[in-house]
């Protein structure tokens, strides 16, 4: 296996059971088989959705509106409303509603409606297996040479009456400092895998970054066999940066993070293992690995007193 092949493989999530079933069903069809596998796509059925609804210009069904308002929680001040312009393709209607972003994580919330009323956005339906659209995000700028990252698309809540669903597209590890020109890309799964820059639909995104800051710098600290360098934090996520001695080095980081606030309360992450990752090379030729954990609730960075990495506490100086 070459380094390029390894990096490409490491950008993929392990497919969920639902996605594996979808791929198997597609492979077993004998008439007009369609490839439905995309390396950077993971279907997370129970993913939470964070989206600000107040004042938006889109029309959402009451069920979707209630679900999203409940899921928004404390992230409302950080959600950036998009213009909600409707784009149509292949009998679908797409509206980008809102987004959350820092340098290492970008989430975009998209309402998808089947204009042909053929049940093609129902995650459990055969029509979705055959014809469901695929999403990606492109034109992300970085001052470092990014060599890997990952993404996922989750679908939460399907309204059968309006044939509408909500897609949440998340990208991790692109080390982005500027989101001007960023776009949501939509096409078939095969086209998105083969030539994402030529996607059938490109929707411009208007997003300002929530900048992170360095919380800790490490000296002679080894975590999961990797040399820890820096811990960065934003209201949305925490990023652990480690040195990467070789391209084959890939720590698992199945460790938990908790942020200790000055008032004595703690904020955890949405999952114990890392939400996403990225690899990059700096101008001095050094290789680095970034592991990103999304917070379960937003964090006021100025109120952080320290952080627990596993059970070990690191105070902020």
PDB file of C-alpha atoms in Angstrom:
ATOM      1  CA  UNK A   1       0.000   0.000   0.000  1.00  0.00           C
ATOM      2  CA  UNK A   2       1.383   3.422  -0.931  1.00  0.00           C
ATOM      3  CA  UNK A   3       1.161   6.528   1.266  1.00  0.00           C
ATOM      4  CA  UNK A   4      -1.444   8.010  -1.091  1.00  0.00           C
ATOM      5  CA  UNK A   5      -3.563   4.863  -0.855  1.00  0.00           C
ATOM      6  CA  UNK A   6      -3.234   4.836   2.927  1.00  0.00           C
ATOM      7  CA  UNK A   7      -4.241   8.477   3.252  1.00  0.00           C
ATOM      8  CA  UNK A   8      -7.279   7.912   1.048  1.00  0.00           C
ATOM      9  CA  UNK A   9      -8.318   4.927   3.152  1.00  0.00           C
ATOM     10  CA  UNK A  10      -7.883   6.847   6.376  1.00  0.00           C
ATOM     11  CA  UNK A  11     -10.278   9.544   5.184  1.00  0.00           C
ATOM     12  CA  UNK A  12     -13.149   7.085   5.379  1.00  0.00           C
ATOM     13  CA  UNK A  13     -15.392   6.307   8.293  1.00  0.00           C
ATOM     14  CA  UNK A  14     -16.219   2.687   8.922  1.00  0.00           C
ATOM     15  CA  UNK A  15     -19.592   2.294   7.175  1.00  0.00           C
ATOM     16  CA  UNK A  16     -22.579   2.049   9.472  1.00  0.00           C
ATOM     17  CA  UNK A  17     -24.810  -1.050   9.298  1.00  0.00           C
ATOM     18  CA  UNK A  18     -27.417   0.984   7.431  1.00  0.00           C
ATOM     19  CA  UNK A  19     -24.893   2.082   4.814  1.00  0.00           C
ATOM     20  CA  UNK A  20     -23.520  -1.434   4.414  1.00  0.00           C
ATOM     21  CA  UNK A  21     -27.071  -2.699   3.878  1.00  0.00           C
ATOM     22  CA  UNK A  22     -27.650   0.001   1.304  1.00  0.00           C
ATOM     23  CA  UNK A  23     -24.467  -0.889  -0.578  1.00  0.00           C
ATOM     24  CA  UNK A  24     -25.297  -4.590  -0.480  1.00  0.00           C
ATOM     25  CA  UNK A  25     -28.810  -3.946  -1.777  1.00  0.00           C
ATOM     26  CA  UNK A  26     -27.413  -1.869  -4.606  1.00  0.00           C
ATOM     27  CA  UNK A  27     -24.873  -4.560  -5.474  1.00  0.00           C
ATOM     28  CA  UNK A  28     -27.536  -7.270  -5.594  1.00  0.00           C
ATOM     29  CA  UNK A  29     -29.751  -5.406  -8.066  1.00  0.00           C
ATOM     30  CA  UNK A  30     -29.377  -6.704 -11.600  1.00  0.00           C
ATOM     31  CA  UNK A  31     -31.130  -3.907 -13.485  1.00  0.00           C
ATOM     32  CA  UNK A  32     -29.225  -0.647 -13.921  1.00  0.00           C
ATOM     33  CA  UNK A  33     -26.927  -1.120 -10.936  1.00  0.00           C
ATOM     34  CA  UNK A  34     -25.669   2.116  -9.420  1.00  0.00           C
ATOM     35  CA  UNK A  35     -22.621   2.538  -7.223  1.00  0.00           C
ATOM     36  CA  UNK A  36     -23.700   4.055  -3.919  1.00  0.00           C
ATOM     37  CA  UNK A  37     -20.415   3.983  -2.006  1.00  0.00           C
ATOM     38  CA  UNK A  38     -18.570   7.198  -1.293  1.00  0.00           C
ATOM     39  CA  UNK A  39     -15.409   7.118   0.868  1.00  0.00           C
ATOM     40  CA  UNK A  40     -16.244  10.273   2.804  1.00  0.00           C
ATOM     41  CA  UNK A  41     -19.884   9.408   3.500  1.00  0.00           C
ATOM     42  CA  UNK A  42     -21.203   7.903   6.709  1.00  0.00           C
ATOM     43  CA  UNK A  43     -24.908   7.697   7.475  1.00  0.00           C
ATOM     44  CA  UNK A  44     -25.522   8.456  11.139  1.00  0.00           C
ATOM     45  CA  UNK A  45     -29.197   7.824  11.780  1.00  0.00           C
ATOM     46  CA  UNK A  46     -29.354   9.357  15.240  1.00  0.00           C
ATOM     47  CA  UNK A  47     -27.118  12.403  14.707  1.00  0.00           C
ATOM     48  CA  UNK A  48     -28.197  15.566  16.475  1.00  0.00           C
ATOM     49  CA  UNK A  49     -29.056  18.629  14.386  1.00  0.00           C
ATOM     50  CA  UNK A  50     -28.114  22.154  15.475  1.00  0.00           C
ATOM     51  CA  UNK A  51     -29.880  24.848  13.455  1.00  0.00           C
ATOM     52  CA  UNK A  52     -31.172  28.315  14.150  1.00  0.00           C
ATOM     53  CA  UNK A  53     -34.685  28.705  12.810  1.00  0.00           C
ATOM     54  CA  UNK A  54     -35.734  32.103  14.031  1.00  0.00           C
ATOM     55  CA  UNK A  55     -36.174  34.572  11.185  1.00  0.00           C
ATOM     56  CA  UNK A  56     -35.222  32.191   8.386  1.00  0.00           C
ATOM     57  CA  UNK A  57     -36.725  32.655   4.954  1.00  0.00           C
ATOM     58  CA  UNK A  58     -37.429  28.993   4.254  1.00  0.00           C
ATOM     59  CA  UNK A  59     -40.633  27.033   4.605  1.00  0.00           C
ATOM     60  CA  UNK A  60     -40.245  23.969   6.818  1.00  0.00           C
ATOM     61  CA  UNK A  61     -42.893  21.548   7.950  1.00  0.00           C
ATOM     62  CA  UNK A  62     -44.009  21.921  11.589  1.00  0.00           C
ATOM     63  CA  UNK A  63     -42.412  18.559  12.410  1.00  0.00           C
ATOM     64  CA  UNK A  64     -39.024  19.594  11.068  1.00  0.00           C
ATOM     65  CA  UNK A  65     -39.252  23.016  12.629  1.00  0.00           C
ATOM     66  CA  UNK A  66     -40.021  21.593  16.068  1.00  0.00           C
ATOM     67  CA  UNK A  67     -37.277  18.987  15.807  1.00  0.00           C
ATOM     68  CA  UNK A  68     -34.632  21.490  14.787  1.00  0.00           C
ATOM     69  CA  UNK A  69     -35.636  24.066  17.381  1.00  0.00           C
ATOM     70  CA  UNK A  70     -35.295  21.427  20.093  1.00  0.00           C
ATOM     71  CA  UNK A  71     -31.954  20.173  18.749  1.00  0.00           C
ATOM     72  CA  UNK A  72     -30.537  23.713  18.485  1.00  0.00           C
ATOM     73  CA  UNK A  73     -30.176  24.126  22.236  1.00  0.00           C
ATOM     74  CA  UNK A  74     -27.352  26.410  23.299  1.00  0.00           C
ATOM     75  CA  UNK A  75     -25.738  26.556  19.868  1.00  0.00           C
ATOM     76  CA  UNK A  76     -28.311  29.099  18.640  1.00  0.00           C
ATOM     77  CA  UNK A  77     -25.962  32.108  19.006  1.00  0.00           C
ATOM     78  CA  UNK A  78     -23.336  30.371  16.848  1.00  0.00           C
ATOM     79  CA  UNK A  79     -25.554  29.120  14.002  1.00  0.00           C
ATOM     80  CA  UNK A  80     -25.211  31.244  10.882  1.00  0.00           C
ATOM     81  CA  UNK A  81     -28.345  31.523   8.791  1.00  0.00           C
ATOM     82  CA  UNK A  82     -28.011  30.965   5.044  1.00  0.00           C
ATOM     83  CA  UNK A  83     -30.300  32.545   2.447  1.00  0.00           C
ATOM     84  CA  UNK A  84     -32.440  29.418   1.955  1.00  0.00           C
ATOM     85  CA  UNK A  85     -32.584  29.800  -1.836  1.00  0.00           C
ATOM     86  CA  UNK A  86     -34.165  26.747  -3.473  1.00  0.00           C
ATOM     87  CA  UNK A  87     -32.044  24.771  -5.946  1.00  0.00           C
ATOM     88  CA  UNK A  88     -33.555  21.952  -7.985  1.00  0.00           C
ATOM     89  CA  UNK A  89     -31.893  18.957  -9.595  1.00  0.00           C
ATOM     90  CA  UNK A  90     -33.062  15.515 -10.640  1.00  0.00           C
ATOM     91  CA  UNK A  91     -36.506  16.115  -9.143  1.00  0.00           C
ATOM     92  CA  UNK A  92     -35.159  17.247  -5.731  1.00  0.00           C
ATOM     93  CA  UNK A  93     -35.282  20.629  -4.064  1.00  0.00           C
ATOM     94  CA  UNK A  94     -32.378  21.712  -1.840  1.00  0.00           C
ATOM     95  CA  UNK A  95     -32.237  24.623   0.614  1.00  0.00           C
ATOM     96  CA  UNK A  96     -29.137  25.386   2.659  1.00  0.00           C
ATOM     97  CA  UNK A  97     -30.499  26.738   5.915  1.00  0.00           C
ATOM     98  CA  UNK A  98     -27.683  27.254   8.396  1.00  0.00           C
ATOM     99  CA  UNK A  99     -24.096  26.429   9.266  1.00  0.00           C
ATOM    100  CA  UNK A 100     -21.591  26.185  12.112  1.00  0.00           C
ATOM    101  CA  UNK A 101     -17.831  26.406  11.564  1.00  0.00           C
ATOM    102  CA  UNK A 102     -14.444  26.815  13.162  1.00  0.00           C
ATOM    103  CA  UNK A 103     -11.008  26.185  11.623  1.00  0.00           C
ATOM    104  CA  UNK A 104     -11.245  22.413  11.995  1.00  0.00           C
ATOM    105  CA  UNK A 105     -14.959  21.638  11.652  1.00  0.00           C
ATOM    106  CA  UNK A 106     -17.736  22.783   9.314  1.00  0.00           C
ATOM    107  CA  UNK A 107     -21.397  21.729   9.494  1.00  0.00           C
ATOM    108  CA  UNK A 108     -24.035  22.640   6.954  1.00  0.00           C
ATOM    109  CA  UNK A 109     -27.760  21.979   7.378  1.00  0.00           C
ATOM    110  CA  UNK A 110     -29.736  21.244   4.240  1.00  0.00           C
ATOM    111  CA  UNK A 111     -33.452  20.687   3.723  1.00  0.00           C
ATOM    112  CA  UNK A 112     -34.115  18.190   0.913  1.00  0.00           C
ATOM    113  CA  UNK A 113     -37.537  17.625  -0.644  1.00  0.00           C
ATOM    114  CA  UNK A 114     -38.570  15.051  -3.235  1.00  0.00           C
ATOM    115  CA  UNK A 115     -40.588  17.096  -5.721  1.00  0.00           C
ATOM    116  CA  UNK A 116     -41.643  13.944  -7.572  1.00  0.00           C
ATOM    117  CA  UNK A 117     -43.189  12.443  -4.413  1.00  0.00           C
ATOM    118  CA  UNK A 118     -41.429   9.101  -4.964  1.00  0.00           C
ATOM    119  CA  UNK A 119     -40.166   8.577  -1.409  1.00  0.00           C
ATOM    120  CA  UNK A 120     -36.545   9.128  -2.492  1.00  0.00           C
ATOM    121  CA  UNK A 121     -35.450  10.952   0.676  1.00  0.00           C
ATOM    122  CA  UNK A 122     -36.773   8.308   3.055  1.00  0.00           C
ATOM    123  CA  UNK A 123     -33.646   6.731   4.529  1.00  0.00           C
ATOM    124  CA  UNK A 124     -35.359   3.356   4.868  1.00  0.00           C
ATOM    125  CA  UNK A 125     -36.911   3.289   1.412  1.00  0.00           C
ATOM    126  CA  UNK A 126     -35.774   1.396  -1.666  1.00  0.00           C
ATOM    127  CA  UNK A 127     -36.025   4.574  -3.757  1.00  0.00           C
ATOM    128  CA  UNK A 128     -33.464   6.286  -1.543  1.00  0.00           C
ATOM    129  CA  UNK A 129     -31.157   3.301  -1.978  1.00  0.00           C
ATOM    130  CA  UNK A 130     -31.351   3.748  -5.720  1.00  0.00           C
ATOM    131  CA  UNK A 131     -31.552   7.490  -6.231  1.00  0.00           C
ATOM    132  CA  UNK A 132     -30.781   9.420  -3.040  1.00  0.00           C
ATOM    133  CA  UNK A 133     -28.473  12.434  -3.601  1.00  0.00           C
ATOM    134  CA  UNK A 134     -24.961  12.722  -2.226  1.00  0.00           C
ATOM    135  CA  UNK A 135     -23.458  15.853  -0.621  1.00  0.00           C
ATOM    136  CA  UNK A 136     -19.991  17.332  -0.269  1.00  0.00           C
ATOM    137  CA  UNK A 137     -18.293  20.619   0.576  1.00  0.00           C
ATOM    138  CA  UNK A 138     -15.585  22.133  -1.597  1.00  0.00           C
ATOM    139  CA  UNK A 139     -13.301  25.153  -2.071  1.00  0.00           C
ATOM    140  CA  UNK A 140     -11.970  25.144   1.497  1.00  0.00           C
ATOM    141  CA  UNK A 141      -8.784  27.222   1.762  1.00  0.00           C
ATOM    142  CA  UNK A 142      -5.860  26.437   4.046  1.00  0.00           C
ATOM    143  CA  UNK A 143      -2.407  27.911   4.658  1.00  0.00           C
ATOM    144  CA  UNK A 144      -0.987  24.436   5.292  1.00  0.00           C
ATOM    145  CA  UNK A 145      -0.820  21.423   3.015  1.00  0.00           C
ATOM    146  CA  UNK A 146      -3.738  19.244   4.098  1.00  0.00           C
ATOM    147  CA  UNK A 147      -3.182  15.578   3.321  1.00  0.00           C
ATOM    148  CA  UNK A 148      -6.293  14.009   4.813  1.00  0.00           C
ATOM    149  CA  UNK A 149      -9.578  14.588   6.567  1.00  0.00           C
ATOM    150  CA  UNK A 150     -13.012  13.048   6.802  1.00  0.00           C
ATOM    151  CA  UNK A 151     -16.678  13.903   6.545  1.00  0.00           C
ATOM    152  CA  UNK A 152     -20.121  12.482   7.164  1.00  0.00           C
ATOM    153  CA  UNK A 153     -23.679  13.149   6.102  1.00  0.00           C
ATOM    154  CA  UNK A 154     -26.420  12.411   8.622  1.00  0.00           C
ATOM    155  CA  UNK A 155     -30.160  12.364   7.971  1.00  0.00           C
ATOM    156  CA  UNK A 156     -32.544  13.154  10.802  1.00  0.00           C
ATOM    157  CA  UNK A 157     -36.346  13.114  10.596  1.00  0.00           C
ATOM    158  CA  UNK A 158     -38.323  12.280   7.502  1.00  0.00           C
ATOM    159  CA  UNK A 159     -41.726  13.866   6.902  1.00  0.00           C
ATOM    160  CA  UNK A 160     -43.665  11.495   4.645  1.00  0.00           C
ATOM    161  CA  UNK A 161     -46.464  13.969   4.023  1.00  0.00           C
ATOM    162  CA  UNK A 162     -44.161  16.629   2.569  1.00  0.00           C
ATOM    163  CA  UNK A 163     -41.484  14.146   1.356  1.00  0.00           C
ATOM    164  CA  UNK A 164     -38.861  16.216   3.178  1.00  0.00           C
ATOM    165  CA  UNK A 165     -35.787  15.340   5.201  1.00  0.00           C
ATOM    166  CA  UNK A 166     -32.912  17.174   6.861  1.00  0.00           C
ATOM    167  CA  UNK A 167     -29.299  16.445   5.920  1.00  0.00           C
ATOM    168  CA  UNK A 168     -26.383  17.525   8.080  1.00  0.00           C
ATOM    169  CA  UNK A 169     -23.073  17.596   6.212  1.00  0.00           C
ATOM    170  CA  UNK A 170     -19.964  17.749   8.428  1.00  0.00           C
ATOM    171  CA  UNK A 171     -16.330  18.110   7.342  1.00  0.00           C
ATOM    172  CA  UNK A 172     -13.404  17.774   9.751  1.00  0.00           C
ATOM    173  CA  UNK A 173      -9.667  18.391   9.574  1.00  0.00           C
ATOM    174  CA  UNK A 174      -9.283  20.810   6.642  1.00  0.00           C
ATOM    175  CA  UNK A 175      -7.418  23.453   8.724  1.00  0.00           C
ATOM    176  CA  UNK A 176      -9.431  26.231   7.136  1.00  0.00           C
ATOM    177  CA  UNK A 177      -8.755  29.922   7.784  1.00  0.00           C
ATOM    178  CA  UNK A 178     -11.007  31.327   5.070  1.00  0.00           C
ATOM    179  CA  UNK A 179     -14.417  30.070   3.971  1.00  0.00           C
ATOM    180  CA  UNK A 180     -14.974  32.629   1.231  1.00  0.00           C
ATOM    181  CA  UNK A 181     -15.852  30.696  -1.915  1.00  0.00           C
ATOM    182  CA  UNK A 182     -16.883  27.552  -0.020  1.00  0.00           C
ATOM    183  CA  UNK A 183     -19.730  25.664  -1.658  1.00  0.00           C
ATOM    184  CA  UNK A 184     -22.047  22.743  -1.044  1.00  0.00           C
ATOM    185  CA  UNK A 185     -21.840  20.207  -3.874  1.00  0.00           C
ATOM    186  CA  UNK A 186     -24.625  17.800  -4.813  1.00  0.00           C
ATOM    187  CA  UNK A 187     -24.690  14.959  -7.316  1.00  0.00           C
ATOM    188  CA  UNK A 188     -24.968  11.192  -7.480  1.00  0.00           C
ATOM    189  CA  UNK A 189     -22.697   9.259  -5.135  1.00  0.00           C
ATOM    190  CA  UNK A 190     -20.635   7.956  -8.045  1.00  0.00           C
ATOM    191  CA  UNK A 191     -20.083  11.404  -9.530  1.00  0.00           C
ATOM    192  CA  UNK A 192     -19.223  12.866  -6.142  1.00  0.00           C
ATOM    193  CA  UNK A 193     -16.598  10.171  -5.690  1.00  0.00           C
ATOM    194  CA  UNK A 194     -15.155  10.436  -9.203  1.00  0.00           C
ATOM    195  CA  UNK A 195     -15.239  14.195  -9.856  1.00  0.00           C
ATOM    196  CA  UNK A 196     -16.619  16.266  -6.954  1.00  0.00           C
ATOM    197  CA  UNK A 197     -15.417  19.532  -8.501  1.00  0.00           C
ATOM    198  CA  UNK A 198     -17.805  18.871 -11.414  1.00  0.00           C
ATOM    199  CA  UNK A 199     -20.889  18.301  -9.241  1.00  0.00           C
ATOM    200  CA  UNK A 200     -24.249  18.970 -10.854  1.00  0.00           C
ATOM    201  CA  UNK A 201     -25.296  21.453  -8.156  1.00  0.00           C
ATOM    202  CA  UNK A 202     -23.014  23.968  -6.423  1.00  0.00           C
ATOM    203  CA  UNK A 203     -24.570  26.152  -3.742  1.00  0.00           C
ATOM    204  CA  UNK A 204     -22.467  29.042  -2.392  1.00  0.00           C
ATOM    205  CA  UNK A 205     -22.034  29.198   1.371  1.00  0.00           C
ATOM    206  CA  UNK A 206     -21.749  32.401   3.398  1.00  0.00           C
ATOM    207  CA  UNK A 207     -19.984  31.443   6.616  1.00  0.00           C
ATOM    208  CA  UNK A 208     -17.664  33.227   9.018  1.00  0.00           C
ATOM    209  CA  UNK A 209     -15.326  31.154  11.135  1.00  0.00           C
ATOM    210  CA  UNK A 210     -15.507  30.951  14.902  1.00  0.00           C
ATOM    211  CA  UNK A 211     -11.804  31.214  15.612  1.00  0.00           C
ATOM    212  CA  UNK A 212     -10.188  28.790  17.998  1.00  0.00           C
ATOM    213  CA  UNK A 213      -7.325  29.532  20.340  1.00  0.00           C
ATOM    214  CA  UNK A 214      -4.468  27.535  21.811  1.00  0.00           C
ATOM    215  CA  UNK A 215      -5.484  26.262  25.226  1.00  0.00           C
ATOM    216  CA  UNK A 216      -2.421  24.115  26.020  1.00  0.00           C
ATOM    217  CA  UNK A 217       1.027  23.459  24.608  1.00  0.00           C
ATOM    218  CA  UNK A 218       2.597  20.163  25.603  1.00  0.00           C
ATOM    219  CA  UNK A 219       6.181  19.232  26.430  1.00  0.00           C
ATOM    220  CA  UNK A 220       7.256  15.596  26.578  1.00  0.00           C
ATOM    221  CA  UNK A 221       3.643  14.387  26.705  1.00  0.00           C
ATOM    222  CA  UNK A 222       2.715  11.184  24.878  1.00  0.00           C
ATOM    223  CA  UNK A 223      -0.938  10.298  24.295  1.00  0.00           C
ATOM    224  CA  UNK A 224      -1.903   6.980  22.706  1.00  0.00           C
ATOM    225  CA  UNK A 225       1.651   6.569  21.443  1.00  0.00           C
ATOM    226  CA  UNK A 226       1.746  10.005  19.762  1.00  0.00           C
ATOM    227  CA  UNK A 227       3.718  13.076  20.771  1.00  0.00           C
ATOM    228  CA  UNK A 228       1.189  15.699  21.893  1.00  0.00           C
ATOM    229  CA  UNK A 229       1.910  19.221  20.648  1.00  0.00           C
ATOM    230  CA  UNK A 230      -1.068  21.509  21.121  1.00  0.00           C
ATOM    231  CA  UNK A 231      -4.681  21.615  22.258  1.00  0.00           C
ATOM    232  CA  UNK A 232      -6.945  24.149  20.515  1.00  0.00           C
ATOM    233  CA  UNK A 233     -10.484  25.072  21.502  1.00  0.00           C
ATOM    234  CA  UNK A 234     -13.434  26.981  20.069  1.00  0.00           C
ATOM    235  CA  UNK A 235     -17.042  27.230  21.286  1.00  0.00           C
ATOM    236  CA  UNK A 236     -17.822  24.267  18.981  1.00  0.00           C
ATOM    237  CA  UNK A 237     -14.954  21.813  19.323  1.00  0.00           C
ATOM    238  CA  UNK A 238     -11.619  20.871  20.832  1.00  0.00           C
ATOM    239  CA  UNK A 239      -8.692  19.800  18.630  1.00  0.00           C
ATOM    240  CA  UNK A 240      -5.685  17.788  19.776  1.00  0.00           C
ATOM    241  CA  UNK A 241      -2.660  18.181  17.498  1.00  0.00           C
ATOM    242  CA  UNK A 242       0.083  15.570  17.648  1.00  0.00           C
ATOM    243  CA  UNK A 243       3.263  14.939  15.734  1.00  0.00           C
ATOM    244  CA  UNK A 244       3.178  12.266  13.076  1.00  0.00           C
ATOM    245  CA  UNK A 245       6.507  10.514  12.820  1.00  0.00           C
ATOM    246  CA  UNK A 246       5.493   8.473   9.769  1.00  0.00           C
ATOM    247  CA  UNK A 247       2.577   8.373   7.363  1.00  0.00           C
ATOM    248  CA  UNK A 248       1.539   4.982   8.782  1.00  0.00           C
ATOM    249  CA  UNK A 249       1.180   6.325  12.322  1.00  0.00           C
ATOM    250  CA  UNK A 250      -2.506   6.620  13.179  1.00  0.00           C
ATOM    251  CA  UNK A 251      -3.399   6.826  16.888  1.00  0.00           C
ATOM    252  CA  UNK A 252      -6.969   5.814  17.756  1.00  0.00           C
ATOM    253  CA  UNK A 253      -7.525   8.360  20.536  1.00  0.00           C
ATOM    254  CA  UNK A 254     -10.389   6.480  22.127  1.00  0.00           C
ATOM    255  CA  UNK A 255     -10.122   8.830  25.055  1.00  0.00           C
ATOM    256  CA  UNK A 256     -12.616  11.288  26.455  1.00  0.00           C
ATOM    257  CA  UNK A 257     -12.374  15.045  26.853  1.00  0.00           C
ATOM    258  CA  UNK A 258     -14.070  17.168  29.483  1.00  0.00           C
ATOM    259  CA  UNK A 259     -13.658  20.897  29.877  1.00  0.00           C
ATOM    260  CA  UNK A 260     -13.576  22.263  33.416  1.00  0.00           C
ATOM    261  CA  UNK A 261     -15.089  25.750  33.645  1.00  0.00           C
ATOM    262  CA  UNK A 262     -14.196  28.394  36.207  1.00  0.00           C
ATOM    263  CA  UNK A 263     -17.591  28.066  37.875  1.00  0.00           C
ATOM    264  CA  UNK A 264     -16.889  24.387  38.602  1.00  0.00           C
ATOM    265  CA  UNK A 265     -19.163  22.935  35.914  1.00  0.00           C
ATOM    266  CA  UNK A 266     -17.950  20.639  33.136  1.00  0.00           C
ATOM    267  CA  UNK A 267     -18.769  20.299  29.445  1.00  0.00           C
ATOM    268  CA  UNK A 268     -18.235  17.004  27.637  1.00  0.00           C
ATOM    269  CA  UNK A 269     -18.063  16.071  23.972  1.00  0.00           C
ATOM    270  CA  UNK A 270     -20.836  14.636  21.830  1.00  0.00           C
ATOM    271  CA  UNK A 271     -19.026  11.290  21.730  1.00  0.00           C
ATOM    272  CA  UNK A 272     -16.092   9.853  23.642  1.00  0.00           C
ATOM    273  CA  UNK A 273     -13.954   8.958  20.667  1.00  0.00           C
ATOM    274  CA  UNK A 274     -12.925  11.666  18.224  1.00  0.00           C
ATOM    275  CA  UNK A 275     -15.676  13.054  15.988  1.00  0.00           C
ATOM    276  CA  UNK A 276     -13.260  13.566  13.088  1.00  0.00           C
ATOM    277  CA  UNK A 277      -9.641  13.970  12.088  1.00  0.00           C
ATOM    278  CA  UNK A 278      -7.248  15.607   9.659  1.00  0.00           C
ATOM    279  CA  UNK A 279      -3.609  15.358   8.616  1.00  0.00           C
ATOM    280  CA  UNK A 280      -1.446  18.184   7.343  1.00  0.00           C
ATOM    281  CA  UNK A 281       2.144  19.240   6.631  1.00  0.00           C
ATOM    282  CA  UNK A 282       3.631  22.571   7.695  1.00  0.00           C
ATOM    283  CA  UNK A 283       6.195  24.659   5.794  1.00  0.00           C
ATOM    284  CA  UNK A 284       9.072  23.071   7.721  1.00  0.00           C
ATOM    285  CA  UNK A 285       8.105  19.679   6.310  1.00  0.00           C
ATOM    286  CA  UNK A 286       6.758  18.322   9.595  1.00  0.00           C
ATOM    287  CA  UNK A 287       3.647  16.123   9.516  1.00  0.00           C
ATOM    288  CA  UNK A 288       0.857  16.539  12.030  1.00  0.00           C
ATOM    289  CA  UNK A 289      -2.365  14.792  12.981  1.00  0.00           C
ATOM    290  CA  UNK A 290      -5.412  16.678  14.278  1.00  0.00           C
ATOM    291  CA  UNK A 291      -8.138  14.821  16.157  1.00  0.00           C
ATOM    292  CA  UNK A 292     -11.362  16.801  16.645  1.00  0.00           C
ATOM    293  CA  UNK A 293     -14.039  16.304  19.301  1.00  0.00           C
ATOM    294  CA  UNK A 294     -17.301  18.237  18.914  1.00  0.00           C
ATOM    295  CA  UNK A 295     -18.721  19.606  22.159  1.00  0.00           C
ATOM    296  CA  UNK A 296     -22.092  18.416  23.398  1.00  0.00           C
ATOM    297  CA  UNK A 297     -22.821  22.016  24.455  1.00  0.00           C
ATOM    298  CA  UNK A 298     -21.114  25.264  23.447  1.00  0.00           C
ATOM    299  CA  UNK A 299     -18.144  26.379  25.535  1.00  0.00           C
ATOM    300  CA  UNK A 300     -17.255  29.924  26.552  1.00  0.00           C
ATOM    301  CA  UNK A 301     -13.539  29.753  25.850  1.00  0.00           C
ATOM    302  CA  UNK A 302     -12.628  32.521  28.316  1.00  0.00           C
ATOM    303  CA  UNK A 303     -14.297  30.550  31.114  1.00  0.00           C
ATOM    304  CA  UNK A 304     -12.159  27.411  30.717  1.00  0.00           C
ATOM    305  CA  UNK A 305     -10.045  26.585  33.773  1.00  0.00           C
ATOM    306  CA  UNK A 306      -8.631  23.306  32.517  1.00  0.00           C
ATOM    307  CA  UNK A 307      -9.325  20.142  30.586  1.00  0.00           C
ATOM    308  CA  UNK A 308      -9.537  16.457  31.411  1.00  0.00           C
ATOM    309  CA  UNK A 309      -7.902  14.189  28.846  1.00  0.00           C
ATOM    310  CA  UNK A 310      -9.144  10.838  29.980  1.00  0.00           C
ATOM    311  CA  UNK A 311      -8.835  11.140  33.763  1.00  0.00           C
ATOM    312  CA  UNK A 312      -5.711  13.324  33.719  1.00  0.00           C
ATOM    313  CA  UNK A 313      -6.325  17.023  34.420  1.00  0.00           C
ATOM    314  CA  UNK A 314      -4.384  19.776  32.644  1.00  0.00           C
ATOM    315  CA  UNK A 315      -4.920  23.270  34.103  1.00  0.00           C
ATOM    316  CA  UNK A 316      -4.879  26.291  31.814  1.00  0.00           C
ATOM    317  CA  UNK A 317      -2.030  28.615  32.721  1.00  0.00           C
TER     318      UNK A 317
END
